[in-house]
Structure formats: C-alpha cells, structure tokens
C-alpha cells in the first residue's frame, strides 16, 4: 500500500474545499490550526475562521452559538483536548440541542508518538458515542477522510470525526464511497471477519494477507461509522464467518469493539476477540514502536484471529 | 424606548413575579428566589422596548437574542415568554410536569423563544458570542443579551468567553450579572468572593456598569448606554436581592435556593405583591 497524507491533512484540505462551495461554513479553533490543519480553511476564508485561543470550552460554546444563528459550524482540536476538556459543553451546548456542529478530533490514538500520553486521544470515540444525537466517524486514510468530510457535512446534526497525526497507507487506492452508517467490505472471506477503523484498517488488510498465506480466508470490514453502527453488515459477518476480530486504535472500553459486540449479541452471538489499548495509557516513543509495544499491529490481529480458529 | 411607562413595567413585573411563585409552588420544586432577583432585568428587556422580537416568529433571523445562562431561573424565562406571547400563560402551571415543554431548565428544542438549552452553568456567554459573531458576519444589527448569575461567574468558561468577546469587539453583546449575592450553599462573599466585578470585566476589555437591578429606570438606562457603546462588549452588574421583594417573608432562609415556597408562604407572597405600589 502506498503511503498517503495523514487524515488530519486530508480533513483540513477537504474542509477548505467545502468552504469554497458553502459560504455558511464557519470554523472555530482553539489555537491549534497548524496542527489540526484547519489552517487551510483559515488562509482562504479568514472572515469565517475564529481562533478563540487555548480555551476549548469557549470554543465549543461559540460554535454552538454560530450554529444556532444558522451557520454550519466546524471546530477542531486535539481529540483528547476537545473531548475531555470540553465534554460538558459538547453535551449541553451541542448534543442536547442537536445543533449542526461538526467536531473534529485530531492526533487521535497512540500513533502521535513522541508527544506522549497527555496528547493522545484514546477515549474520544467512547466519549463521542456517549453523546446522544452525535454521529461518530473514524476514517481510515486520506481518500476516505476526504469523502467523510463531505458525508458528515450533509448532516444537519452533530458529528464527531476522528483524525490521526501520521501519514497513513492508502487503503482506498481506487477512490472510495463513504456512506454514513454503512460499512465498506474491503475483502471477502468465510473463516473470520476482521472489523476495523482508522489506522487499523490497513493493519487488518495486512493481517488478512498473512492469514490468506496460511489458508485462512478473512473478511475485512472498514467500520468507519461507529455510531450509528452497521448492524446488518455485522449480522452477516457473524452468520457467514462465525468469528469476529475487532481492531481499533482506542481503549477497548466503549469504542468500536463495544459497539460491534452489542450488535453481535443482538443478532447472533459468536466468539470475538478485541485488539486495542487494554485499559492503560501508552507512553512517548516512535509511532511504530508504540503500536508494536501496545499490541496494535497486523501481527496482533493475526494472533487474535488464530485464537478463534 | 417604547411608549410604556415605568408604572406599566412595574405591573408587568408583578405579573411575572406571581407566575414565578405560583408555578414553582405548584411544581413543588424549582428556583423561585433565583428567578425573582432578575425580574426587573428581564422585564426591561422584553417590555421596556429594549429588545426587538416577534413572538409569532420565534426564528426571525433579525430578532434580538436573550440567553438565560443561569438556566435555573427558568420560571422567570417562562413567565416572561408567556407574557410576551410566545405561548399561552395557561401552560405555566405545567412547569416541571412530565410531558411539559416547561422543563426544570430551559430546552430550546421544546419551547419557542428559548434561545439556548442551559442549566450547566457557565455556557451561555460563549453561545451568545457565537450569535453575536454571526450577526457581524451577516451584517445584521440584532443584539444579544446573556443573563448570568453572580455565582455562575465562578466558572472559568465565563472568563474564556469574556476574553474572546473583547477580541472580536462584540459591541452587539451585553452580559448581565444578576448579583443577588447568593449561590447554592451560601453567600457569594463566602463561597468565592468575586466582587467588585466591575474592575474584573474592565480588565478583560468590557464596558462595565454597576446598577441597582431592581430600579427599572436604572436598568433601562444601563441598557441604553450599552447600546451606545461601540467597539467592545458591555456588562451590567445588577445588584439585586435574592427572592426580591419577599426578603422579609424569607428571612429565616434568605438564600432559599432551589426551594419553592410552601402553599401558605406562597399565599402570603402573592398578597404582599398585591399590596405593593406600582
């Protein structure tokens, strides 16, 4: 797989493009636009860009007010800062009144590397899923992030979009279609299903290749939308393959694994395994080294799949 | 100013106070004293010609906005909105009842005229900034009023908001701090003393006025002055009495926070209001 841009860069570019088409899009920033890449929007549309300083609570409230007066409000910060520092504001000022505010959390997961645990959003998906009215989307790569920005922009309701820091492999080399709430099947197989999102989709494909070389046929689903989850695709996976591995760059509690497991037991309980961060913080280090140390690689997915077979 | 007299405004204020007492006593819960302290502020805005609105068109883009950041004063907001014609006053007795849109704290999705869903303190001023920025972007001349409690200004978000409102020179934004001197567990002077607030807001770049929040003329004048202020946001520090004008009746517990008046107290309160000169 060729390496593409980071999902944060893809987000920033897509948002700026969207800004050219829709003049009621506004962006609120907590002084991290060069990190979140909303700088692309800021440079082109300075009159529609508001940097309120390092003040996430106010950032969310200002976006809510702009949305209440008819703007399509977007805001972006590090996943951990916006979700953890401003959670009450997301809950009361955005989710409860169901406003058209799009929340983008960048630097999600442990793959941010050397900056370490204080900057790593490892609980953001769980928190976002706990906000009623929110749609939650975790794109895998540059093309799917570009599509996802457009897909959630069509919603009139709040959404959380997760982006990562490093450049990531291109999963969708021939373009892609992101439909909210509909998983993309990237590989078919009869022996096991690997359900992943974000950075772990490319790892899932690499794992499927490895398993195939050992005679195990794995289905791979890109579950880019965590809420609403694609229950039909999960039910089919359970029925057709009888075993499911879920892989995410997130704490195991409350993330994709939890959402998939709930859907599985509603339809057809099957054995499952979960690849993710197991109730711990990570540490500083190079991204690749961290992903290995904390069990977020293709090899970890292969091992989990084999446990089921 | 509209051709409404101070006497007429006092009559409005009396009607609103009665609704606050009646609705919270009927509900058996709620925050009557937190509502009573801000009656003149809301009355001046809605009925003293300070705000432009059309109750038949609650989503009119050019309307002035009133955001009740101190959401626990919902009984005040509901009484004012009913009096302004957003919905029938017949609904006021349904306060806090299952199925009623008059929830314990305001829900903008269920009741016309409610500009923000509040109740978690500290959030309304930021929302007001968003509305005010939208007005500047769209070159609209509507104004945004945000009513905060003095206890509420303990919240850090209020000061984050204050700083950013100054950055954007939001002269279409007015914050009113209802300085009734009490918060949930006691006097603000004891819990977290932020007075004098004027210098604090001025240091953040705001135009600050401190007034008697029960003197309708003073309240109206302060709003007029705020409207004439250019290039920076305005704050009105309204010195009020929690539970006004029932402080004698409530002297055993002057804070009386989050508690309705008992039926006999409510009866006395209504009689007392009737005796007051307008």
XYZ file of C-alpha atoms in Angstrom:
587
model
C 0.000 0.000 0.000
C 1.293 3.416 -0.898
C 1.533 5.952 1.882
C -0.859 8.869 1.666
C -1.353 12.027 3.627
C -2.354 11.997 7.274
C -6.084 12.002 7.910
C -5.747 15.393 9.634
C -4.196 16.875 6.494
C -6.882 15.278 4.334
C -9.502 16.731 6.655
C -8.005 20.213 6.504
C -7.831 20.207 2.717
C -11.341 18.808 2.328
C -12.747 21.379 4.744
C -11.152 24.216 2.799
C -12.631 22.831 -0.429
C -16.020 22.621 1.195
C -15.599 26.178 2.419
C -15.269 27.325 -1.172
C -18.587 25.716 -2.040
C -20.601 26.594 1.062
C -20.232 30.134 2.280
C -22.094 29.469 5.527
C -19.380 27.158 6.850
C -17.513 28.663 9.793
C -14.589 27.171 11.704
C -13.723 27.694 15.362
C -10.214 26.938 16.561
C -8.534 26.596 19.955
C -5.188 27.839 18.668
C -4.077 24.584 17.081
C -4.975 25.233 13.441
C -1.493 24.384 12.216
C -1.793 21.009 13.964
C -5.402 20.243 13.040
C -4.861 21.651 9.537
C -7.816 23.988 9.720
C -5.131 26.465 8.667
C -6.018 25.600 5.064
C -9.507 26.960 5.686
C -8.207 29.883 7.751
C -5.916 31.075 4.966
C -8.652 31.024 2.357
C -11.524 32.269 4.496
C -10.152 34.402 7.333
C -13.527 36.097 7.850
C -15.140 32.772 8.628
C -12.424 31.496 10.923
C -12.352 32.215 14.661
C -9.351 31.385 16.810
C -10.634 31.891 20.359
C -7.350 30.972 21.989
C -6.460 27.985 24.134
C -9.966 27.693 25.540
C -11.785 24.553 24.419
C -14.922 25.117 26.489
C -15.488 28.523 24.962
C -14.576 27.168 21.519
C -17.420 24.655 21.682
C -19.908 27.195 23.025
C -19.044 29.741 20.335
C -19.543 27.082 17.669
C -22.913 26.233 19.220
C -23.968 29.878 19.083
C -22.882 30.219 15.461
C -24.861 27.088 14.606
C -27.882 28.456 16.479
C -27.779 31.503 14.235
C -27.754 29.355 11.117
C -24.092 28.701 10.371
C -22.605 25.310 9.602
C -20.111 25.276 12.435
C -16.985 23.151 12.477
C -14.416 23.020 15.220
C -11.193 21.097 15.531
C -8.692 20.420 18.255
C -6.678 17.500 19.536
C -9.102 14.641 20.190
C -8.220 14.457 23.870
C -8.498 18.198 24.450
C -11.823 18.799 22.773
C -13.482 15.641 24.068
C -12.067 15.670 27.586
C -11.705 19.383 28.314
C -14.990 20.468 26.753
C -17.189 17.430 27.257
C -19.873 19.223 29.240
C -20.052 21.900 26.554
C -20.374 19.239 23.848
C -23.096 17.606 25.909
C -25.162 20.646 26.858
C -24.408 23.242 24.188
C -24.257 20.900 21.164
C -25.652 17.391 21.696
C -28.712 18.226 23.795
C -29.997 20.965 21.443
C -28.863 18.802 18.477
C -27.061 21.608 16.667
C -25.222 21.463 13.357
C -21.756 21.441 14.888
C -19.083 19.170 13.459
C -16.387 18.270 15.943
C -13.051 17.059 14.650
C -10.538 15.436 16.971
C -7.065 15.150 15.526
C -3.980 13.453 16.981
C -6.197 10.555 17.959
C -4.734 7.295 19.170
C -1.201 6.469 20.243
C 0.338 6.886 16.801
C 1.045 10.540 17.550
C 4.239 9.161 19.041
C 6.798 11.150 20.955
C 4.493 13.789 22.447
C 3.180 11.083 24.712
C 0.038 10.192 26.666
C -1.057 13.725 27.577
C -1.690 14.422 23.886
C -3.114 11.029 22.908
C -6.863 10.754 22.405
C -7.560 7.177 23.450
C -11.070 7.582 24.863
C -12.546 10.075 22.387
C -14.674 7.606 20.417
C -16.212 6.250 23.593
C -16.999 9.763 24.784
C -18.409 10.815 21.413
C -20.611 7.705 21.261
C -21.995 8.655 24.675
C -23.372 11.908 23.282
C -26.966 11.448 22.076
C -27.618 12.891 18.590
C -23.945 12.551 17.601
C -22.781 10.595 14.574
C -19.260 9.196 15.048
C -16.925 8.587 12.104
C -13.358 7.256 12.065
C -11.893 7.295 8.533
C -9.021 5.017 7.597
C -6.993 7.053 5.153
C -6.701 10.156 3.011
C -9.346 9.348 0.357
C -11.909 8.124 2.862
C -11.365 11.155 5.101
C -11.998 13.403 2.108
C -15.266 11.544 1.470
C -16.197 11.509 5.147
C -15.902 15.294 5.460
C -18.436 15.679 2.665
C -20.668 12.952 4.053
C -20.976 14.452 7.522
C -21.296 17.967 6.122
C -24.640 16.846 4.669
C -25.973 16.078 8.141
C -27.855 18.818 9.959
C -26.995 17.174 13.276
C -23.797 16.991 15.339
C -20.989 14.656 14.362
C -17.571 13.658 15.637
C -14.847 12.982 13.120
C -11.597 11.360 14.211
C -8.270 12.107 12.565
C -4.713 10.989 13.139
C -1.336 12.657 13.095
C 0.954 10.430 10.964
C 0.839 9.806 7.258
C -1.010 6.560 6.699
C -1.211 3.898 3.973
C -3.837 4.421 1.313
C -6.496 1.793 1.706
C -8.761 3.142 -0.998
C -6.382 3.357 -3.923
C -9.180 3.440 -6.460
C -11.316 6.032 -4.753
C -14.000 5.357 -2.220
C -17.529 5.979 -1.172
C -18.285 6.710 2.444
C -21.919 6.334 3.365
C -22.622 7.165 6.973
C -23.643 4.043 8.862
C -22.672 1.623 6.104
C -19.514 -0.449 6.452
C -17.238 -0.940 3.480
C -16.308 -4.541 2.806
C -12.721 -4.477 1.593
C -12.094 -8.214 1.415
C -14.399 -11.218 1.488
C -13.718 -14.401 3.386
C -15.534 -17.270 5.071
C -13.365 -18.151 8.056
C -13.264 -14.990 10.179
C -14.221 -11.321 9.933
C -11.894 -8.508 10.910
C -13.743 -5.291 11.680
C -11.541 -2.224 11.986
C -11.481 1.520 11.546
C -8.967 4.326 11.372
C -5.337 3.355 11.298
C -6.198 -0.285 11.992
C -7.887 -0.822 8.616
C -4.584 -1.068 6.789
C -3.318 -3.355 9.545
C -6.437 -5.501 9.086
C -5.743 -5.841 5.372
C -2.130 -6.803 6.069
C -3.393 -9.328 8.600
C -5.829 -10.742 6.049
C -2.942 -11.189 3.605
C -0.929 -13.031 6.230
C -3.886 -15.222 7.156
C -4.567 -15.962 3.475
C -0.999 -17.164 3.066
C -1.793 -19.650 5.816
C -5.051 -20.739 4.188
C -7.399 -18.696 6.353
C -9.860 -16.514 4.443
C -10.688 -13.337 6.334
C -13.446 -10.871 5.540
C -12.378 -7.288 6.253
C -14.860 -4.531 7.054
C -13.950 -0.865 7.329
C -16.405 0.191 10.033
C -15.779 3.891 9.567
C -19.035 4.805 11.267
C -19.132 3.739 14.901
C -22.489 5.395 15.507
C -24.875 4.501 14.003
C -23.191 1.118 13.626
C -23.918 -1.032 10.566
C -25.809 -3.828 12.311
C -26.673 -5.568 9.050
C -23.045 -5.930 7.991
C -22.145 -7.199 11.451
C -25.001 -9.708 11.464
C -23.919 -11.003 8.054
C -20.329 -11.273 9.224
C -21.403 -13.247 12.279
C -23.650 -15.524 10.226
C -21.213 -16.060 7.358
C -17.902 -16.359 9.211
C -18.861 -17.259 12.787
C -15.918 -15.395 14.308
C -15.107 -11.715 14.618
C -11.971 -9.769 15.496
C -12.343 -6.029 16.129
C -9.293 -3.760 15.857
C -9.148 -0.101 16.846
C -6.560 2.446 17.942
C -8.532 3.235 21.079
C -9.249 1.929 24.543
C -11.164 -1.333 24.450
C -13.813 0.125 26.707
C -16.584 1.917 24.878
C -15.071 2.074 21.417
C -15.682 0.180 18.189
C -15.305 -3.204 19.889
C -18.075 -2.447 22.336
C -20.383 -1.210 19.593
C -19.752 -4.265 17.429
C -20.165 -6.640 20.361
C -23.521 -5.142 21.219
C -24.691 -5.569 17.646
C -23.366 -9.135 17.536
C -25.175 -10.310 20.639
C -28.418 -8.727 19.451
C -28.296 -10.795 16.253
C -26.171 -13.905 16.572
C -23.613 -14.287 19.341
C -20.295 -15.584 18.016
C -16.809 -15.738 19.572
C -14.967 -12.439 19.361
C -11.530 -11.028 20.048
C -10.581 -7.388 20.587
C -7.411 -5.643 19.513
C -6.984 -2.247 21.120
C -5.495 -0.435 24.054
C -6.197 -2.553 27.112
C -7.136 -0.209 29.958
C -3.845 1.653 30.020
C -2.127 4.809 28.873
C 0.701 4.485 26.381
C 3.984 6.400 26.589
C 6.338 8.508 24.455
C 8.090 6.827 21.605
C 8.134 6.437 17.832
C 4.686 5.575 16.446
C 5.706 2.202 15.017
C 7.374 1.205 18.270
C 4.316 2.221 20.258
C 1.911 0.328 18.033
C 4.056 -2.784 18.461
C 4.514 -2.428 22.187
C 0.826 -1.848 22.818
C -0.427 -4.600 20.539
C -1.879 -2.641 17.623
C -0.281 -4.303 14.607
C -1.257 -6.713 11.841
C 0.541 -9.457 13.795
C -1.718 -8.812 16.790
C -4.781 -9.127 14.583
C -3.442 -12.360 13.077
C -2.841 -13.759 16.553
C -6.358 -12.801 17.668
C -7.892 -14.399 14.579
C -5.977 -17.616 15.109
C -7.200 -17.809 18.692
C -10.692 -18.070 17.283
C -9.931 -20.704 14.661
C -37.773 53.437 24.222
C -41.276 52.267 23.530
C -44.159 54.304 24.906
C -44.518 52.199 28.003
C -44.362 53.810 31.418
C -42.415 52.683 34.434
C -45.776 52.067 36.131
C -46.761 49.723 33.300
C -43.437 47.910 33.608
C -43.951 47.513 37.335
C -47.321 45.941 36.611
C -45.625 43.519 34.199
C -43.000 42.733 36.809
C -45.712 41.975 39.341
C -47.499 39.595 36.968
C -44.215 37.806 36.266
C -43.376 37.506 39.958
C -46.765 35.991 40.675
C -46.294 33.435 37.918
C -42.847 32.522 39.271
C -44.224 31.898 42.742
C -47.362 30.108 41.603
C -45.660 27.853 39.071
C -42.820 26.750 41.360
C -45.120 26.147 44.317
C -47.413 24.083 42.064
C -44.397 22.172 40.768
C -43.168 21.507 44.285
C -39.606 22.280 43.205
C -37.602 24.857 41.302
C -35.721 28.089 41.950
C -38.143 30.919 42.729
C -35.672 33.165 44.563
C -33.093 32.958 41.765
C -35.874 33.927 39.362
C -37.287 36.780 41.439
C -33.979 38.656 41.656
C -33.817 39.143 37.886
C -37.417 40.152 37.183
C -36.678 43.840 36.509
C -33.804 42.946 34.174
C -35.961 40.655 32.050
C -38.957 42.989 32.224
C -36.910 45.950 30.981
C -35.541 43.889 28.097
C -38.772 42.331 26.888
C -41.303 45.014 27.733
C -39.291 48.209 28.082
C -38.567 48.479 24.381
C -35.015 47.189 24.700
C -35.447 44.040 22.647
C -36.723 43.558 19.104
C -38.719 40.363 18.743
C -41.855 38.915 17.265
C -43.390 36.198 19.408
C -45.230 34.885 16.360
C -41.904 34.408 14.558
C -39.522 32.993 17.175
C -36.965 32.095 14.483
C -36.967 35.523 12.832
C -33.286 35.958 11.879
C -33.204 39.653 12.833
C -34.587 39.170 16.348
C -32.581 40.196 19.368
C -31.495 37.188 21.397
C -31.984 36.663 25.131
C -29.981 33.767 26.556
C -30.669 32.667 30.103
C -27.268 31.357 31.081
C -28.411 30.911 34.674
C -30.829 28.247 33.477
C -32.214 27.507 36.921
C -34.127 30.794 36.631
C -36.302 29.031 34.038
C -39.552 30.011 35.836
C -38.643 33.647 35.137
C -37.935 32.936 31.482
C -41.176 31.023 31.046
C -43.271 33.718 32.727
C -41.661 36.398 30.544
C -42.060 34.416 27.323
C -45.713 33.708 28.115
C -46.322 37.382 28.873
C -44.589 38.283 25.605
C -46.919 35.949 23.724
C -44.621 33.079 22.733
C -47.090 30.635 24.259
C -50.150 30.730 26.456
C -49.787 31.508 30.145
C -52.104 28.543 30.637
C -49.012 26.395 30.176
C -47.159 27.903 33.127
C -48.756 25.603 35.730
C -47.313 22.610 33.843
C -43.804 23.621 34.931
C -41.640 20.547 35.571
C -44.503 18.132 34.901
C -43.983 15.024 32.792
C -44.636 15.833 29.149
C -44.481 19.602 29.625
C -42.073 21.619 27.464
C -41.540 23.816 30.511
C -38.743 21.674 31.850
C -36.815 22.304 35.036
C -34.154 24.040 32.977
C -34.750 25.574 29.527
C -34.851 23.297 26.494
C -34.645 25.285 23.242
C -35.986 22.364 21.218
C -39.247 22.225 23.094
C -40.323 25.787 23.694
C -40.469 28.780 21.332
C -38.462 31.790 22.457
C -35.876 29.750 24.333
C -32.584 30.629 22.617
C -30.322 28.124 24.354
C -30.598 24.962 26.372
C -28.949 25.848 29.635
C -28.634 24.542 33.159
C -24.978 23.597 33.240
C -23.583 26.904 34.439
C -21.060 28.978 32.545
C -22.069 28.127 28.979
C -24.454 30.866 27.891
C -21.974 33.651 27.278
C -19.986 31.550 24.786
C -23.207 30.730 22.949
C -24.051 34.425 22.943
C -20.681 35.156 21.356
C -21.496 32.731 18.562
C -24.769 34.562 17.872
C -23.005 37.930 18.024
C -20.277 36.806 15.622
C -22.932 35.539 13.223
C -24.598 38.977 13.334
C -21.303 40.678 12.461
C -20.667 38.229 9.628
C -24.132 38.716 8.187
C -24.070 42.486 8.756
C -27.203 42.249 10.853
C -27.913 44.666 13.658
C -29.536 42.311 16.135
C -28.253 42.358 19.697
C -27.504 39.536 22.088
C -28.291 39.619 25.805
C -26.961 36.985 28.186
C -28.139 36.804 31.786
C -25.698 35.203 34.213
C -25.786 34.596 37.931
C -23.082 36.020 40.131
C -22.315 32.547 41.446
C -22.124 31.395 37.845
C -19.141 33.643 37.238
C -17.092 31.182 39.315
C -16.985 29.119 36.121
C -13.779 29.525 34.112
C -15.640 29.352 30.825
C -17.271 32.705 31.593
C -13.855 34.338 31.563
C -12.710 32.443 28.470
C -15.791 33.896 26.823
C -15.153 37.379 28.215
C -11.682 37.391 26.680
C -12.843 36.293 23.245
C -15.773 38.750 23.157
C -13.276 41.540 23.618
C -11.048 40.166 20.848
C -13.944 40.328 18.404
C -15.114 43.742 19.656
C -18.639 42.464 20.130
C -20.491 45.682 20.851
C -23.688 43.811 19.979
C -23.259 41.644 23.066
C -24.470 42.537 26.564
C -23.891 40.363 29.616
C -25.968 40.997 32.707
C -24.766 39.587 36.015
C -27.590 39.155 38.500
C -25.643 39.942 41.651
C -28.128 38.574 44.156
C -25.296 37.709 46.477
C -26.025 34.044 46.990
C -25.101 30.780 45.400
C -26.218 27.270 46.228
C -24.535 26.789 49.586
C -24.233 30.339 50.848
C -23.329 33.969 50.225
C -21.060 34.516 47.216
C -18.889 36.607 49.516
C -18.126 33.458 51.486
C -18.076 30.778 48.794
C -15.944 32.628 46.260
C -15.845 36.389 46.535
C -15.545 37.962 43.094
C -16.678 41.465 44.000
C -16.089 44.034 42.894
C -16.783 42.511 39.488
C -16.534 45.812 37.590
C -12.732 46.001 37.581
C -12.512 42.351 36.573
C -14.670 42.852 33.464
C -12.957 46.152 32.677
C -9.598 44.412 32.857
C -10.934 41.980 30.267
C -11.784 44.912 27.991
C -15.508 45.259 28.683
C -17.573 48.360 29.363
C -18.950 47.764 32.862
C -21.841 49.435 34.645
C -22.964 48.659 38.170
C -26.575 49.447 38.969
C -29.465 48.725 41.292
C -31.051 45.799 39.463
C -34.481 46.439 40.900
C -34.639 50.078 39.769
C -36.328 49.836 36.386
C -35.189 53.274 35.292
C -31.603 52.437 36.146
C -31.883 49.126 34.323
C -33.324 50.792 31.216
C -30.649 53.471 31.264
C -27.918 50.877 31.545
C -29.242 49.011 28.507
C -29.418 52.296 26.587
C -25.816 53.088 27.461
C -24.737 49.588 26.488
C -26.439 50.007 23.127
C -24.495 53.207 22.510
C -21.150 51.614 23.354
C -19.065 50.862 20.290
C -16.102 48.581 19.780
C -16.410 46.498 22.920
C -18.917 44.324 24.753
C -20.898 45.569 27.738
C -21.604 44.065 31.102
C -24.266 45.253 33.509
C -23.618 44.298 37.108
C -27.066 44.373 38.596
C -27.146 44.489 42.369
C -30.218 42.578 43.362
C -31.787 40.799 46.312
C -32.388 37.088 46.088
C -36.117 36.492 46.390
C -36.942 40.204 45.967
C -39.247 41.613 47.292
C -40.046 38.736 49.637
C -36.899 39.042 51.737
C -38.847 39.667 54.939
C -41.029 36.656 54.348
C -37.957 34.530 53.676
C -35.700 35.994 56.337
C -35.296 32.665 58.133
C -33.542 31.411 54.985
C -32.665 34.388 52.779
C -30.979 32.224 50.140
C -33.882 29.792 49.840
C -32.036 28.251 46.899
C -33.785 25.654 44.811
C -36.824 25.514 47.040
C -40.376 26.554 46.187
C -42.449 28.499 48.652
C -44.815 26.357 50.699
C -48.506 26.862 49.931
C -49.095 29.201 52.886
C -45.910 31.150 52.142
C -46.932 31.484 48.527
C -50.309 32.814 49.562
C -48.650 35.420 51.759
C -46.222 36.288 48.998
C -48.992 36.859 46.465
C -50.870 39.049 48.951
C -47.706 41.012 49.612
C -47.173 41.593 45.914
C -50.748 42.809 45.573
C -50.142 45.403 48.269
C -47.089 46.793 46.538
C -47.466 50.164 44.869
C -46.906 50.184 41.141
